[in-house]
């Protein structure tokens, strides 16, 4: 896969190294040549000094042959403009942008751009971590449309089958950990106190699942 990255900051440089390590062809653009020091001496990709909203710079980076374009500078306006150029002018199949402003994230996601908002992801994750009586941890997946929950069974469900947990009908049981060993969960598996269930649910119902689990845990006490 050929990937063009705009912005050689902490995120851009790390992503660049990951892609190169997996054997992808990577070109990274930054307005400052000094930023490329983050890539290390072993970097095998191409480095372009210039502005990512300049079509000529993007052409030099091989944007016409790119399978993906990632814009992750520290400026929302630059990221948005570069992403629109990549999509509308050069028709890059996969365009991903980082946006710090949550309001803009929703707006540009509605236009079909793949957006990542570290502000929203960080705030949501912290909020989830400090909820009182939290019996599970979680993180957002699939651009925030789904949430992966790591569940410890409430006391009243210990000894009962997994299918008895108050989970949505479309929840996906993705993993099951017992005594340090992971396996595929089965609906009829009986729960033990230290079990951990990995469950994928829609983000819009995730809070309801947390509330239901906390309520049943409190009722059992």
mmCIF file of C-alpha atoms in Angstrom:
data_model
loop_
_atom_site.group_PDB
_atom_site.id
_atom_site.type_symbol
_atom_site.label_atom_id
_atom_site.label_comp_id
_atom_site.label_asym_id
_atom_site.label_seq_id
_atom_site.Cartn_x
_atom_site.Cartn_y
_atom_site.Cartn_z
ATOM 1 C CA UNK A 1 0.000 0.000 0.000
ATOM 2 C CA UNK A 2 1.226 3.491 -0.856
ATOM 3 C CA UNK A 3 0.531 6.059 1.878
ATOM 4 C CA UNK A 4 1.129 9.802 2.016
ATOM 5 C CA UNK A 5 1.233 11.401 5.479
ATOM 6 C CA UNK A 6 1.076 15.125 6.145
ATOM 7 C CA UNK A 7 2.698 16.193 9.415
ATOM 8 C CA UNK A 8 5.798 14.659 10.975
ATOM 9 C CA UNK A 9 4.884 15.360 14.579
ATOM 10 C CA UNK A 10 4.559 12.711 17.277
ATOM 11 C CA UNK A 11 1.549 11.021 15.698
ATOM 12 C CA UNK A 12 2.661 11.327 12.091
ATOM 13 C CA UNK A 13 6.176 10.068 12.746
ATOM 14 C CA UNK A 14 5.008 7.074 14.790
ATOM 15 C CA UNK A 15 2.404 6.140 12.185
ATOM 16 C CA UNK A 16 5.036 6.490 9.491
ATOM 17 C CA UNK A 17 7.401 4.098 11.273
ATOM 18 C CA UNK A 18 4.611 1.571 11.863
ATOM 19 C CA UNK A 19 3.616 1.540 8.202
ATOM 20 C CA UNK A 20 7.221 1.221 7.038
ATOM 21 C CA UNK A 21 7.797 -1.652 9.465
ATOM 22 C CA UNK A 22 4.848 -3.449 7.864
ATOM 23 C CA UNK A 23 6.376 -3.038 4.420
ATOM 24 C CA UNK A 24 4.214 -0.222 3.074
ATOM 25 C CA UNK A 25 5.538 2.512 0.795
ATOM 26 C CA UNK A 26 5.352 5.762 2.758
ATOM 27 C CA UNK A 27 5.975 9.399 1.922
ATOM 28 C CA UNK A 28 5.770 12.001 4.679
ATOM 29 C CA UNK A 29 5.416 15.755 4.218
ATOM 30 C CA UNK A 30 6.291 18.507 6.678
ATOM 31 C CA UNK A 31 7.054 22.195 6.343
ATOM 32 C CA UNK A 32 10.135 21.774 8.576
ATOM 33 C CA UNK A 33 13.029 19.502 7.616
ATOM 34 C CA UNK A 34 13.984 19.321 11.301
ATOM 35 C CA UNK A 35 10.781 17.397 12.016
ATOM 36 C CA UNK A 36 12.111 14.406 10.089
ATOM 37 C CA UNK A 37 14.621 13.733 12.881
ATOM 38 C CA UNK A 38 11.759 11.963 14.670
ATOM 39 C CA UNK A 39 11.874 9.229 12.029
ATOM 40 C CA UNK A 40 15.367 8.050 12.966
ATOM 41 C CA UNK A 41 18.258 7.093 10.716
ATOM 42 C CA UNK A 42 16.710 3.821 9.589
ATOM 43 C CA UNK A 43 13.706 5.396 7.867
ATOM 44 C CA UNK A 44 13.396 4.062 4.320
ATOM 45 C CA UNK A 45 10.498 6.162 3.043
ATOM 46 C CA UNK A 46 10.468 9.471 1.230
ATOM 47 C CA UNK A 47 10.565 12.858 2.989
ATOM 48 C CA UNK A 48 9.173 15.979 1.347
ATOM 49 C CA UNK A 49 9.620 19.504 2.721
ATOM 50 C CA UNK A 50 6.690 21.732 1.858
ATOM 51 C CA UNK A 51 3.104 22.743 2.526
ATOM 52 C CA UNK A 52 0.571 19.946 2.389
ATOM 53 C CA UNK A 53 -2.099 22.202 0.923
ATOM 54 C CA UNK A 54 0.093 22.868 -2.123
ATOM 55 C CA UNK A 55 -0.954 20.597 -4.983
ATOM 56 C CA UNK A 56 2.564 20.626 -6.443
ATOM 57 C CA UNK A 57 3.995 19.390 -3.138
ATOM 58 C CA UNK A 58 1.380 16.647 -3.012
ATOM 59 C CA UNK A 59 2.243 15.692 -6.602
ATOM 60 C CA UNK A 60 5.920 15.346 -5.641
ATOM 61 C CA UNK A 61 4.841 13.112 -2.771
ATOM 62 C CA UNK A 62 3.122 10.768 -5.228
ATOM 63 C CA UNK A 63 -0.433 11.606 -4.223
ATOM 64 C CA UNK A 64 -1.837 10.425 -7.572
ATOM 65 C CA UNK A 65 -0.682 6.881 -6.870
ATOM 66 C CA UNK A 66 -1.562 6.932 -3.165
ATOM 67 C CA UNK A 67 -3.940 4.393 -1.666
ATOM 68 C CA UNK A 68 -4.338 6.475 1.486
ATOM 69 C CA UNK A 69 -3.705 10.018 2.691
ATOM 70 C CA UNK A 70 -3.446 10.916 6.387
ATOM 71 C CA UNK A 71 -3.418 14.546 7.482
ATOM 72 C CA UNK A 72 -2.230 14.914 11.080
ATOM 73 C CA UNK A 73 -0.586 18.309 11.478
ATOM 74 C CA UNK A 74 -1.291 20.352 14.604
ATOM 75 C CA UNK A 75 -3.685 22.640 12.717
ATOM 76 C CA UNK A 76 -7.310 21.711 12.033
ATOM 77 C CA UNK A 77 -7.614 24.091 9.071
ATOM 78 C CA UNK A 78 -4.543 22.665 7.366
ATOM 79 C CA UNK A 79 -5.708 19.103 7.947
ATOM 80 C CA UNK A 80 -9.175 19.801 6.559
ATOM 81 C CA UNK A 81 -7.921 21.678 3.487
ATOM 82 C CA UNK A 82 -5.310 19.039 2.666
ATOM 83 C CA UNK A 83 -7.831 16.231 3.099
ATOM 84 C CA UNK A 84 -10.331 17.892 0.772
ATOM 85 C CA UNK A 85 -7.629 18.418 -1.867
ATOM 86 C CA UNK A 86 -6.564 14.775 -1.584
ATOM 87 C CA UNK A 87 -10.135 13.574 -1.954
ATOM 88 C CA UNK A 88 -11.613 16.031 -4.452
ATOM 89 C CA UNK A 89 -8.630 16.825 -6.690
ATOM 90 C CA UNK A 90 -6.617 13.610 -6.529
ATOM 91 C CA UNK A 91 -9.393 11.132 -5.665
ATOM 92 C CA UNK A 92 -7.382 9.260 -3.041
ATOM 93 C CA UNK A 93 -9.459 6.216 -1.970
ATOM 94 C CA UNK A 94 -8.841 6.520 1.783
ATOM 95 C CA UNK A 95 -8.482 9.920 3.459
ATOM 96 C CA UNK A 96 -8.109 10.264 7.238
ATOM 97 C CA UNK A 97 -7.778 13.535 9.150
ATOM 98 C CA UNK A 98 -7.062 14.462 12.738
ATOM 99 C CA UNK A 99 -9.266 17.264 14.093
ATOM 100 C CA UNK A 100 -8.963 18.678 17.597
ATOM 101 C CA UNK A 101 -12.302 20.540 17.599
ATOM 102 C CA UNK A 102 -15.149 18.069 18.399
ATOM 103 C CA UNK A 103 -17.738 20.275 16.664
ATOM 104 C CA UNK A 104 -15.771 20.230 13.433
ATOM 105 C CA UNK A 105 -15.290 16.492 13.741
ATOM 106 C CA UNK A 106 -19.018 15.855 13.438
ATOM 107 C CA UNK A 107 -19.397 18.308 10.550
ATOM 108 C CA UNK A 108 -16.639 16.840 8.416
ATOM 109 C CA UNK A 109 -17.512 13.254 9.251
ATOM 110 C CA UNK A 110 -20.918 13.972 7.726
ATOM 111 C CA UNK A 111 -19.170 14.943 4.467
ATOM 112 C CA UNK A 112 -17.673 11.467 4.247
ATOM 113 C CA UNK A 113 -14.196 12.231 5.596
ATOM 114 C CA UNK A 114 -12.727 9.783 8.099
ATOM 115 C CA UNK A 115 -12.042 11.886 11.182
ATOM 116 C CA UNK A 116 -10.115 11.222 14.374
ATOM 117 C CA UNK A 117 -10.645 13.620 17.286
ATOM 118 C CA UNK A 118 -8.081 13.079 20.084
ATOM 119 C CA UNK A 119 -9.875 15.688 22.209
ATOM 120 C CA UNK A 120 -13.145 13.761 22.145
ATOM 121 C CA UNK A 121 -11.501 10.353 22.484
ATOM 122 C CA UNK A 122 -9.438 11.479 25.472
ATOM 123 C CA UNK A 123 -12.320 13.194 27.256
ATOM 124 C CA UNK A 124 -14.632 10.228 26.697
ATOM 125 C CA UNK A 125 -12.071 7.751 27.960
ATOM 126 C CA UNK A 126 -11.352 9.787 31.117
ATOM 127 C CA UNK A 127 -15.085 10.184 31.764
ATOM 128 C CA UNK A 128 -15.565 6.436 31.513
ATOM 129 C CA UNK A 129 -12.640 5.713 33.835
ATOM 130 C CA UNK A 130 -13.919 7.892 36.694
ATOM 131 C CA UNK A 131 -17.511 6.678 36.764
ATOM 132 C CA UNK A 132 -18.392 5.575 40.336
ATOM 133 C CA UNK A 133 -18.602 1.856 40.856
ATOM 134 C CA UNK A 134 -17.327 1.179 37.361
ATOM 135 C CA UNK A 135 -17.153 -2.574 36.831
ATOM 136 C CA UNK A 136 -15.664 -2.383 33.367
ATOM 137 C CA UNK A 137 -13.249 -0.504 31.159
ATOM 138 C CA UNK A 138 -13.914 0.563 27.603
ATOM 139 C CA UNK A 139 -12.583 2.203 24.483
ATOM 140 C CA UNK A 140 -14.120 3.533 21.297
ATOM 141 C CA UNK A 141 -13.730 1.711 17.987
ATOM 142 C CA UNK A 142 -14.879 2.160 14.391
ATOM 143 C CA UNK A 143 -14.637 5.975 14.523
ATOM 144 C CA UNK A 144 -16.593 6.036 17.758
ATOM 145 C CA UNK A 145 -19.728 4.261 16.487
ATOM 146 C CA UNK A 146 -19.047 1.244 18.697
ATOM 147 C CA UNK A 147 -17.536 0.741 22.142
ATOM 148 C CA UNK A 148 -15.530 -2.238 23.335
ATOM 149 C CA UNK A 149 -16.421 -3.027 26.956
ATOM 150 C CA UNK A 150 -14.353 -5.177 29.289
ATOM 151 C CA UNK A 151 -16.866 -6.514 31.796
ATOM 152 C CA UNK A 152 -16.467 -8.082 35.215
ATOM 153 C CA UNK A 153 -19.715 -9.954 35.962
ATOM 154 C CA UNK A 154 -21.859 -8.431 38.746
ATOM 155 C CA UNK A 155 -22.023 -10.622 41.860
ATOM 156 C CA UNK A 156 -25.576 -11.807 41.214
ATOM 157 C CA UNK A 157 -24.549 -13.234 37.819
ATOM 158 C CA UNK A 158 -21.651 -15.309 39.138
ATOM 159 C CA UNK A 159 -22.574 -18.935 38.531
ATOM 160 C CA UNK A 160 -25.092 -18.022 35.854
ATOM 161 C CA UNK A 161 -24.715 -18.325 32.093
ATOM 162 C CA UNK A 162 -23.226 -15.499 30.044
ATOM 163 C CA UNK A 163 -26.481 -15.094 28.133
ATOM 164 C CA UNK A 164 -28.197 -13.971 31.350
ATOM 165 C CA UNK A 165 -26.208 -10.707 31.429
ATOM 166 C CA UNK A 166 -28.287 -7.585 30.577
ATOM 167 C CA UNK A 167 -26.698 -6.987 27.173
ATOM 168 C CA UNK A 168 -28.324 -5.665 23.959
ATOM 169 C CA UNK A 169 -29.480 -8.307 21.472
ATOM 170 C CA UNK A 170 -26.956 -7.082 18.894
ATOM 171 C CA UNK A 171 -24.011 -7.100 21.325
ATOM 172 C CA UNK A 172 -21.042 -9.130 20.104
ATOM 173 C CA UNK A 173 -19.195 -11.335 22.594
ATOM 174 C CA UNK A 174 -15.682 -10.819 21.266
ATOM 175 C CA UNK A 175 -13.530 -12.409 23.968
ATOM 176 C CA UNK A 176 -13.468 -14.223 27.281
ATOM 177 C CA UNK A 177 -10.616 -14.221 29.812
ATOM 178 C CA UNK A 178 -10.412 -16.613 32.762
ATOM 179 C CA UNK A 179 -7.339 -17.205 34.922
ATOM 180 C CA UNK A 180 -5.170 -15.373 32.413
ATOM 181 C CA UNK A 181 -6.278 -17.498 29.456
ATOM 182 C CA UNK A 182 -8.346 -16.116 26.588
ATOM 183 C CA UNK A 183 -10.925 -18.149 24.705
ATOM 184 C CA UNK A 184 -14.031 -17.808 22.572
ATOM 185 C CA UNK A 185 -17.063 -17.045 24.766
ATOM 186 C CA UNK A 186 -20.157 -19.219 24.572
ATOM 187 C CA UNK A 187 -23.627 -18.058 25.683
ATOM 188 C CA UNK A 188 -23.997 -21.076 27.995
ATOM 189 C CA UNK A 189 -20.629 -20.660 29.739
ATOM 190 C CA UNK A 190 -21.160 -20.132 33.469
ATOM 191 C CA UNK A 191 -19.541 -17.026 34.907
ATOM 192 C CA UNK A 192 -16.938 -16.951 37.663
ATOM 193 C CA UNK A 193 -16.122 -13.962 39.882
ATOM 194 C CA UNK A 194 -12.805 -13.045 38.221
ATOM 195 C CA UNK A 195 -13.935 -13.555 34.621
ATOM 196 C CA UNK A 196 -13.510 -10.760 32.083
ATOM 197 C CA UNK A 197 -15.804 -10.496 29.080
ATOM 198 C CA UNK A 198 -14.928 -8.402 26.032
ATOM 199 C CA UNK A 199 -18.164 -7.163 24.481
ATOM 200 C CA UNK A 200 -18.703 -4.907 21.456
ATOM 201 C CA UNK A 201 -21.806 -2.693 21.631
ATOM 202 C CA UNK A 202 -23.063 0.372 19.816
ATOM 203 C CA UNK A 203 -21.768 3.518 21.496
ATOM 204 C CA UNK A 204 -25.290 4.931 21.753
ATOM 205 C CA UNK A 205 -26.297 2.081 24.095
ATOM 206 C CA UNK A 206 -22.980 1.674 25.948
ATOM 207 C CA UNK A 207 -23.974 3.954 28.824
ATOM 208 C CA UNK A 208 -27.196 1.976 29.261
ATOM 209 C CA UNK A 209 -25.198 -1.240 29.515
ATOM 210 C CA UNK A 210 -22.934 0.303 32.173
ATOM 211 C CA UNK A 211 -25.928 1.529 34.165
ATOM 212 C CA UNK A 212 -27.632 -1.864 33.952
ATOM 213 C CA UNK A 213 -24.521 -3.674 35.168
ATOM 214 C CA UNK A 214 -23.945 -1.263 38.037
ATOM 215 C CA UNK A 215 -27.618 -1.475 39.043
ATOM 216 C CA UNK A 216 -27.630 -5.263 39.125
ATOM 217 C CA UNK A 217 -24.361 -5.278 41.054
ATOM 218 C CA UNK A 218 -25.822 -2.870 43.639
ATOM 219 C CA UNK A 219 -29.038 -4.895 43.908
ATOM 220 C CA UNK A 220 -27.045 -8.009 44.739
ATOM 221 C CA UNK A 221 -25.380 -6.277 47.721
#
